[in-house]
Amino acid sequence: SFHVRNLSKVYGMGEVEVVALQSIDLDLYDGEFVVILGPSGSGKSTLLNILGGLDVPTSGHVYFHDRDLTHTNEAELTRFRRDCVGFIFQFYNLIPSLTARENVALVTDIVRHPMRPEVALERVGLGDRLDHFPSQLSGGEQQRVAIARAIAKRPEVLLCDEPTGALDYKTGKLVLEALQRVNQELGTTTVVITHNAAIANMADRVVTMRSGEITRIQRNEKK
Amino acid sequence: SFHVRNLSKVYGMGEVEVVALQSIDLDLYDGEFVVILGPSGSGKSTLLNILGGLDVPTSGHVYFHDRDLTHTNEAELTRFRRDCVGFIFQFYNLIPSLTARENVALVTDIVRHPMRPEVALERVGLGDRLDHFPSQLSGGEQQRVAIARAIAKRPEVLLCDEPTGALDYKTGKLVLEALQRVNQELGTTTVVITHNAAIANMADRVVTMRSGEITRIQRNEKK
Ligand SMILES: Nc1ncnc2c1ncn2[C@@H]1O[C@H](COP(=O)(O)OP(=O)(O)OP(=O)(O)O)[C@@H](O)[C@H]1O
Ligand SMILES: Nc1ncnc2c1ncn2[C@@H]1O[C@H](COP(=O)(O)OP(=O)(O)OP(=O)(O)O)[C@@H](O)[C@H]1O
Ligand SMILES: [Mg+2]
Ligand SMILES: [Mg+2]
């Protein structure tokens, strides 16, 4: 579980200051499926990057299982990212010189009980593109390789920054089902950032952000 | 206007062949606003890249005002891209070492009657981020810089590959209104690729693609 307390992130550039996060408080429970909604620039990626140990806040704390991620050393943070977190980046961050399968294997080779790369790529509908490079794939196909790479890790925590941004409705649904399946089979704590309010129906809870703050947290009774 | 005749694009890699476009026929009329819908991998970006003179087909023709773009020389193609086309890329393709304003000015400096960079960035809601670099902007903010860069050119043709992919509903609407305004004020022939069927309502016509083919062309009576 995560406990976020009074988290702030401020970028100061000369006389201009940009407040990306403003005193955020948030609890995430083990095995939950949480969706974060909010307009462009509202601080979603910044929050997810800090939760995933990829960025540091200006002030405040993030506790993961009672360990303070925001006051620990680089080696601990690296271990947390490698062993506990599967991350789907907003810009995919695939390695151009590796095929789809190799991009997934790069991550699964260092994890104890991964899915086989072929299985993960099959789950996102790319079973017939294993040996193609990112430059040979469409935008949405690249995004799906990034998703396969994260779920193949069978992580304890799955952080997804707009995993369906480049996908049509049907392909997006396939991907969300793959994420939901990991969440249900493995009890993976899953956080999905999206602009698509329709995806919010899948969540246990929906967190709405605006201008660096959390404005609403709604439990989804229908689930 | 564009006249596309029997256009095909085939990628052959060893024994595997990927047919990105299969015998496409399409007419686009001056000043029209056309939306192209279709699932991930259906050939939308490939078609748009060929229309914009950024890629060559395997066979077939693309006529722009009766000039055959697919059988011309590199200098003609460069002049077409520079003087006639504003292009919004699916991956934005901003220059990281230039600010938002400089990224737009890079394009407007070589055009006869551009918008001022500040005006274009203001139209997409980024008037207060002119001197920030892409790395200091969120995903959706970077996408909007790419949109400002294309509309500032006040081009004869505007080709947009998923211009609202990284944007929430309200910001997406702002951007689409900016595109629609250019289309109406300047008579710019506008093609927008999207997965979002709600955007299709803005179009004069909607072209639906699947597996490299055009399956339907619908005129929008409501417009
Ligand atoms: N260089 C390449 N080599 C092989 N196949 C390619 C190459 N570029 C594109 N393709 C394939 O051609 C097909 C069409 O790609 P395209 O990028 O046009 O799709 P798209 O409709 O834009 O998809 P998306 O919505 O995911 O962006 C895809 O299946 C893609 O994998
Ligand atoms: N390095 C930086 N320097 C200055 N400002 C920054 C920096 N990185 C992000 N920001 C700003 O912080 C705010 C929040 O950014 P963030 O990327 O978290 O937004 P977001 O909600 O993910 O937006 P999007 O939906 O467009 O991806 C934005 O206004 C952004 O411009
Ligand atoms: Mg973001
Ligand atoms: Mg595409």
XYZ file of C-alpha atoms and ligand atoms in Angstrom:
510
model
C 0.000 0.000 0.000
C 1.018 3.630 -0.535
C 0.483 6.523 1.855
C 1.100 9.946 0.294
C 1.318 12.824 2.759
C 1.448 16.557 1.992
C 3.288 15.941 -1.287
C 4.351 18.992 -3.293
C 6.392 19.471 -6.474
C 7.338 22.965 -7.539
C 9.444 23.921 -10.546
C 11.126 27.277 -10.152
C 12.602 28.808 -13.246
C 13.768 32.348 -12.737
C 10.842 34.509 -11.766
C 8.273 31.975 -12.925
C 7.192 29.178 -10.590
C 5.107 26.226 -11.744
C 3.333 24.282 -9.004
C 2.912 20.776 -10.441
C 1.634 19.237 -7.165
C 0.209 21.100 -4.194
C -0.008 19.328 -0.795
C -1.331 16.011 -2.110
C -2.678 13.431 0.381
C -3.650 9.992 -0.970
C -3.856 6.375 0.221
C -3.648 3.443 -2.212
C -4.567 -0.009 -0.874
C -3.022 -3.339 -1.888
C -4.641 -4.888 -4.955
C -6.755 -1.847 -5.738
C -7.469 -0.571 -9.284
C -7.378 3.229 -9.125
C -7.935 5.635 -12.036
C -6.525 9.179 -11.978
C -8.460 11.656 -14.168
C -7.621 15.276 -14.881
C -6.954 17.842 -17.589
C -3.660 18.283 -19.421
C -1.077 19.820 -17.075
C -2.938 18.979 -13.857
C -0.037 17.001 -12.346
C -0.964 13.365 -13.107
C 2.368 12.242 -14.610
C 4.287 14.092 -11.920
C 2.389 12.210 -9.192
C 2.831 8.851 -10.939
C 6.565 9.405 -11.474
C 7.034 10.142 -7.753
C 4.972 7.057 -6.766
C 7.173 4.966 -9.059
C 10.407 6.304 -7.543
C 11.337 8.035 -10.829
C 11.166 11.572 -9.482
C 11.571 13.278 -6.126
C 9.100 15.734 -4.597
C 9.958 19.224 -3.383
C 8.400 18.381 -0.003
C 6.193 15.756 1.639
C 6.362 11.951 1.972
C 5.470 8.795 0.080
C 5.357 5.632 2.210
C 5.322 2.252 0.432
C 4.530 -0.462 2.989
C 5.673 1.985 5.705
C 9.044 2.591 3.986
C 9.598 6.299 3.254
C 10.535 6.392 -0.471
C 11.123 10.105 -0.323
C 13.791 9.832 2.360
C 15.859 6.842 1.317
C 19.027 6.231 -0.687
C 19.451 5.695 -4.425
C 20.184 1.944 -4.035
C 16.900 1.386 -2.150
C 14.992 3.392 -4.742
C 16.549 1.374 -7.596
C 15.610 -1.866 -5.868
C 12.029 -0.593 -5.394
C 11.702 0.344 -9.078
C 13.226 -2.906 -10.291
C 11.578 -5.410 -7.965
C 8.214 -3.853 -7.189
C 7.055 -1.607 -10.035
C 5.919 -2.112 -13.625
C 5.765 1.318 -15.332
C 4.029 2.250 -18.589
C 5.373 5.605 -19.753
C 3.326 8.265 -21.509
C 5.940 8.263 -24.296
C 6.468 4.456 -24.196
C 10.302 4.731 -23.913
C 11.022 1.636 -26.014
C 14.623 0.876 -27.025
C 14.699 1.474 -30.814
C 17.486 -1.046 -31.516
C 15.602 -3.941 -29.863
C 12.623 -5.865 -31.252
C 9.285 -6.000 -29.431
C 10.250 -9.309 -27.827
C 13.699 -8.059 -26.833
C 12.265 -4.892 -25.286
C 10.080 -7.071 -23.048
C 12.876 -9.603 -22.321
C 15.174 -6.794 -21.179
C 12.836 -6.260 -18.230
C 11.775 -9.862 -17.575
C 15.368 -11.169 -17.492
C 15.957 -9.423 -14.161
C 12.720 -10.472 -12.443
C 12.127 -13.688 -10.509
C 8.744 -14.896 -11.846
C 8.013 -13.056 -15.082
C 5.590 -13.935 -17.869
C 7.324 -15.083 -21.032
C 7.661 -12.123 -23.428
C 5.609 -13.948 -26.081
C 2.725 -14.460 -23.619
C 2.651 -10.793 -22.599
C 2.790 -9.602 -26.225
C 0.039 -12.061 -27.140
C -2.199 -10.619 -24.408
C -1.990 -7.154 -26.003
C -2.651 -8.506 -29.516
C 0.918 -8.386 -30.859
C 1.693 -12.102 -31.026
C 2.519 -11.770 -34.751
C 4.913 -8.812 -34.376
C 7.457 -10.267 -31.907
C 10.514 -9.627 -34.048
C 9.659 -6.183 -35.349
C 11.450 -3.044 -34.210
C 9.624 0.030 -32.835
C 10.222 1.902 -36.113
C 8.279 -0.843 -37.908
C 5.282 -0.489 -35.627
C 2.440 2.037 -35.566
C 1.987 4.412 -32.615
C -0.596 2.248 -30.924
C 1.400 -0.929 -31.540
C 4.448 0.638 -29.851
C 2.278 1.622 -26.916
C 1.141 -1.959 -26.568
C 4.737 -3.237 -26.488
C 5.314 -0.853 -23.565
C 2.261 -2.320 -21.841
C 3.395 -5.907 -22.438
C 6.798 -5.008 -21.016
C 5.193 -3.801 -17.774
C 2.720 -6.656 -17.249
C 5.352 -9.318 -18.118
C 7.171 -8.289 -14.967
C 4.104 -9.506 -12.948
C 4.814 -6.619 -10.606
C 3.408 -5.867 -7.179
C 2.580 -2.348 -8.389
C 1.582 -1.339 -11.951
C 1.694 2.373 -12.816
C 0.218 3.247 -16.221
C 0.465 6.735 -17.749
C -2.339 6.943 -20.328
C -2.035 3.315 -21.571
C -4.770 3.758 -24.187
C -3.872 7.246 -25.475
C -2.900 6.011 -28.936
C -5.472 3.250 -29.225
C -8.936 2.930 -30.733
C -11.841 1.805 -28.569
C -11.572 -1.915 -29.320
C -7.805 -2.149 -28.944
C -7.989 0.036 -25.843
C -10.515 -2.363 -24.351
C -8.172 -5.327 -25.067
C -5.357 -3.560 -23.242
C -7.494 -2.584 -20.272
C -8.688 -6.179 -19.981
C -5.025 -7.268 -19.938
C -4.357 -4.782 -17.100
C -7.465 -5.860 -15.218
C -6.503 -9.511 -15.593
C -3.087 -8.864 -14.007
C -4.765 -6.905 -11.222
C -7.191 -9.750 -10.492
C -4.834 -12.715 -11.023
C -1.875 -11.291 -9.126
C -3.467 -8.726 -6.801
C -1.267 -6.064 -8.405
C -1.933 -2.560 -7.036
C -2.783 -0.735 -10.267
C -2.897 2.997 -10.978
C -4.064 4.138 -14.436
C -3.866 7.762 -15.601
C -6.359 8.519 -18.345
C -8.370 11.301 -19.940
C -11.001 8.818 -20.918
C -13.812 8.936 -18.367
C -15.206 5.638 -19.751
C -12.167 3.851 -18.293
C -13.055 5.220 -14.869
C -15.873 2.647 -14.677
C -13.290 -0.128 -14.315
C -11.784 1.388 -11.224
C -12.380 0.616 -7.560
C -11.845 4.328 -6.964
C -11.483 7.397 -9.202
C -9.158 10.235 -8.148
C -9.805 13.548 -9.953
C -7.030 16.178 -10.173
C -6.955 19.798 -11.249
C -4.055 22.274 -11.150
C -1.845 20.132 -8.927
C -4.512 19.224 -6.408
C -6.859 16.304 -5.786
C -10.392 17.656 -6.049
C -12.387 14.449 -5.614
C -12.055 10.767 -4.712
C -15.010 8.583 -5.657
C -15.549 4.946 -4.795
C -17.113 2.957 -7.632
C -20.102 1.140 -6.162
C -20.901 -0.674 -9.402
C -17.735 -2.766 -9.303
C -7.494 19.211 -53.766
C -6.021 15.715 -53.548
C -6.826 12.751 -55.772
C -5.484 9.441 -54.479
C -5.580 6.558 -56.967
C -4.892 2.887 -56.304
C -2.398 3.691 -53.547
C -0.586 0.792 -51.887
C 2.188 0.554 -49.274
C 3.722 -2.803 -48.528
C 6.563 -3.500 -46.114
C 8.448 -6.648 -46.961
C 10.762 -7.971 -44.312
C 12.117 -11.402 -45.185
C 9.278 -13.874 -45.490
C 6.822 -11.601 -43.657
C 4.930 -8.956 -45.625
C 2.900 -6.227 -43.956
C 0.330 -4.499 -46.167
C -0.082 -1.048 -44.621
C -2.263 0.317 -47.481
C -4.167 -1.731 -50.065
C -5.355 -0.021 -53.280
C -6.658 3.166 -51.666
C -8.808 5.573 -53.710
C -9.766 8.917 -52.109
C -10.625 12.482 -53.173
C -10.154 15.448 -50.816
C -11.697 18.766 -51.853
C -10.309 22.256 -51.195
C -11.298 23.664 -47.807
C -12.853 20.436 -46.597
C -12.558 19.119 -43.003
C -12.135 15.335 -43.213
C -11.727 12.922 -40.292
C -10.030 9.525 -40.718
C -11.122 6.900 -38.179
C -9.773 3.389 -37.718
C -8.233 0.917 -35.297
C -4.565 0.851 -34.305
C -2.472 -0.446 -37.214
C -5.119 0.173 -39.890
C -2.873 2.421 -42.016
C -3.955 5.945 -40.998
C -0.485 7.413 -40.312
C 0.903 5.742 -43.424
C -1.769 7.397 -45.597
C -1.266 10.795 -43.950
C 2.534 10.622 -44.326
C 2.170 9.917 -48.072
C -0.363 12.757 -48.479
C 2.085 15.104 -46.742
C 4.980 14.087 -49.007
C 6.837 12.487 -46.067
C 6.715 8.931 -47.390
C 6.487 7.245 -50.767
C 3.969 4.525 -51.705
C 4.880 1.131 -53.137
C 2.482 1.798 -56.043
C -0.304 4.169 -57.089
C -0.598 7.962 -57.386
C -1.322 11.032 -55.285
C -2.274 14.141 -57.267
C -2.226 17.525 -55.489
C -3.887 20.099 -57.763
C -3.173 17.756 -60.682
C 0.548 17.520 -59.820
C 1.643 13.897 -59.296
C 3.441 13.944 -55.910
C 4.359 10.301 -56.251
C 6.264 10.826 -59.491
C 8.209 14.020 -58.920
C 11.677 14.974 -57.715
C 12.923 15.595 -54.169
C 13.150 19.388 -54.661
C 9.468 19.601 -55.721
C 8.460 17.426 -52.774
C 10.439 19.602 -50.344
C 8.776 22.741 -51.741
C 5.341 21.084 -51.381
C 6.009 20.153 -47.739
C 7.440 23.557 -46.873
C 5.029 25.861 -48.720
C 1.750 23.964 -48.698
C 1.543 21.635 -45.709
C 1.247 22.056 -41.933
C 1.857 18.636 -40.280
C 1.036 17.573 -36.720
C 2.945 14.371 -35.948
C 1.649 11.529 -33.798
C 4.858 11.843 -31.706
C 4.957 15.676 -31.879
C 8.616 15.789 -33.082
C 9.497 18.975 -31.186
C 13.132 20.121 -31.037
C 14.168 19.568 -27.383
C 16.765 22.371 -27.337
C 14.276 25.049 -28.450
C 11.530 26.686 -26.373
C 7.862 26.446 -27.330
C 8.077 29.819 -29.068
C 11.301 28.918 -30.881
C 9.862 25.604 -32.090
C 6.994 27.528 -33.707
C 9.259 30.318 -35.049
C 11.505 27.743 -36.740
C 8.599 26.954 -39.055
C 7.041 30.395 -39.393
C 10.345 32.079 -40.311
C 10.309 30.366 -43.695
C 6.669 31.055 -44.586
C 5.328 34.188 -46.281
C 2.252 35.055 -44.162
C 2.504 33.174 -40.869
C 0.717 33.827 -37.580
C 3.026 35.216 -34.904
C 4.244 32.315 -32.689
C 2.707 33.946 -29.603
C -0.708 34.126 -31.303
C -0.663 30.472 -32.329
C 0.457 29.333 -28.852
C -2.220 31.518 -27.272
C -4.901 29.823 -29.421
C -3.972 26.423 -27.952
C -3.896 27.744 -24.374
C -0.117 27.987 -23.929
C 0.310 31.768 -23.895
C 2.005 31.561 -20.480
C 4.524 28.850 -21.439
C 6.250 30.509 -24.430
C 9.787 30.241 -23.097
C 9.611 26.719 -21.678
C 11.392 23.768 -23.245
C 9.594 20.531 -24.205
C 11.141 18.764 -21.180
C 9.415 21.301 -18.937
C 6.014 20.622 -20.436
C 3.511 17.839 -19.849
C 2.616 15.383 -22.646
C -0.506 17.257 -23.646
C 1.261 20.631 -23.472
C 3.961 19.356 -25.857
C 1.268 18.125 -28.200
C -0.277 21.567 -28.215
C 3.047 23.196 -29.138
C 3.148 20.848 -32.156
C -0.358 21.983 -33.081
C 0.511 25.680 -32.723
C 3.558 25.110 -34.929
C 1.350 23.700 -37.712
C -1.449 26.284 -37.588
C 1.017 29.215 -37.332
C 2.144 28.343 -40.851
C -1.425 29.230 -42.071
C -0.984 26.397 -44.544
C -3.095 25.477 -47.560
C -3.249 21.888 -46.218
C -3.262 20.821 -42.540
C -2.568 17.149 -41.770
C -3.103 16.173 -38.121
C -2.146 12.739 -36.754
C -4.229 12.251 -33.578
C -3.991 15.913 -32.404
C -5.973 15.237 -29.230
C -4.453 11.874 -28.227
C -2.818 13.257 -25.081
C -5.525 15.740 -24.160
C -8.530 15.719 -21.864
C -11.956 16.508 -23.259
C -11.916 20.256 -22.556
C -8.365 20.868 -23.799
C -9.057 18.642 -26.807
C -12.084 20.749 -27.628
C -9.969 23.947 -27.438
C -7.492 22.455 -29.904
C -10.179 21.239 -32.292
C -11.757 24.689 -32.238
C -8.335 26.140 -33.140
C -8.117 23.714 -36.081
C -11.679 24.434 -37.145
C -11.036 28.177 -36.968
C -8.046 27.863 -39.327
C -10.131 25.696 -41.670
C -12.942 28.271 -41.747
C -10.840 31.471 -41.760
C -8.283 30.350 -44.316
C -10.104 27.617 -46.248
C -7.344 25.198 -45.251
C -7.959 21.633 -46.469
C -7.825 19.767 -43.142
C -7.384 16.039 -42.476
C -7.562 14.826 -38.864
C -6.739 11.254 -37.815
C -8.407 10.274 -34.561
C -9.711 7.326 -32.580
C -12.262 9.549 -30.976
C -15.568 9.121 -32.795
C -16.926 12.271 -31.083
C -14.511 14.323 -33.189
C -16.031 12.852 -36.326
C -19.053 15.105 -35.800
C -16.949 18.129 -36.722
C -16.074 16.742 -40.107
C -17.599 17.412 -43.514
C -16.855 13.770 -44.267
C -15.652 10.783 -42.228
C -13.368 8.177 -43.824
C -13.226 4.837 -41.972
C -10.230 2.518 -42.454
C -9.526 -1.073 -41.483
C -6.498 -3.245 -42.310
C -5.105 -0.898 -44.955
C -8.383 -0.310 -46.766
C -11.095 2.356 -46.763
C -14.300 0.634 -45.673
C -16.656 3.620 -45.594
C -16.916 7.321 -46.496
C -19.782 9.190 -44.854
C -20.878 12.744 -45.515
C -21.928 14.602 -42.384
C -25.331 16.090 -43.108
C -25.523 17.889 -39.760
C -22.709 20.292 -40.605
N 8.544 0.377 -41.289
C 7.562 -0.538 -41.195
N 7.828 -1.831 -41.398
C 6.852 -2.752 -41.271
N 5.571 -2.498 -40.953
C 5.258 -1.219 -40.748
C 6.212 -0.170 -40.830
N 5.587 1.007 -40.535
C 4.301 0.702 -40.297
N 4.121 -0.637 -40.410
C 2.862 -1.371 -40.224
O 1.872 -0.843 -41.118
C 0.589 -0.877 -40.456
C -0.027 0.512 -40.534
O 0.725 1.391 -39.724
P 0.200 2.843 -39.387
O 1.255 3.514 -38.578
O -0.223 3.545 -40.627
O -1.094 2.559 -38.522
P -2.052 3.557 -37.750
O -3.427 3.361 -38.294
O -1.513 4.940 -37.771
O -2.010 3.002 -36.271
P -2.059 3.767 -34.843
O -3.492 4.183 -34.657
O -1.624 2.693 -33.886
O -1.135 4.919 -34.892
C 0.820 -1.324 -39.023
O 0.426 -2.656 -38.834
C 2.311 -1.185 -38.818
O 2.811 -2.155 -37.979
N 10.595 20.162 -15.704
C 9.535 20.986 -15.573
N 9.723 22.318 -15.416
C 8.656 23.145 -15.314
N 7.375 22.752 -15.316
C 7.148 21.436 -15.458
C 8.181 20.485 -15.608
N 7.629 19.249 -15.760
C 6.308 19.433 -15.697
N 6.012 20.731 -15.530
C 4.680 21.328 -15.394
O 3.994 20.730 -14.314
C 2.601 20.601 -14.654
C 2.167 19.175 -14.460
O 2.790 18.353 -15.413
P 2.349 16.856 -15.641
O 3.243 16.289 -16.693
O 2.311 16.132 -14.347
O 0.864 17.004 -16.158
P -0.152 15.900 -16.690
O -1.360 15.961 -15.837
O 0.522 14.586 -16.824
O -0.528 16.449 -18.127
P -0.816 15.652 -19.518
O -2.208 15.091 -19.359
O -0.739 16.754 -20.537
O 0.209 14.599 -19.714
C 2.440 21.059 -16.088
O 1.882 22.342 -16.145
C 3.840 21.071 -16.629
O 4.024 22.069 -17.581
Mg 1.112 13.405 -18.439
Mg -0.685 6.202 -36.333
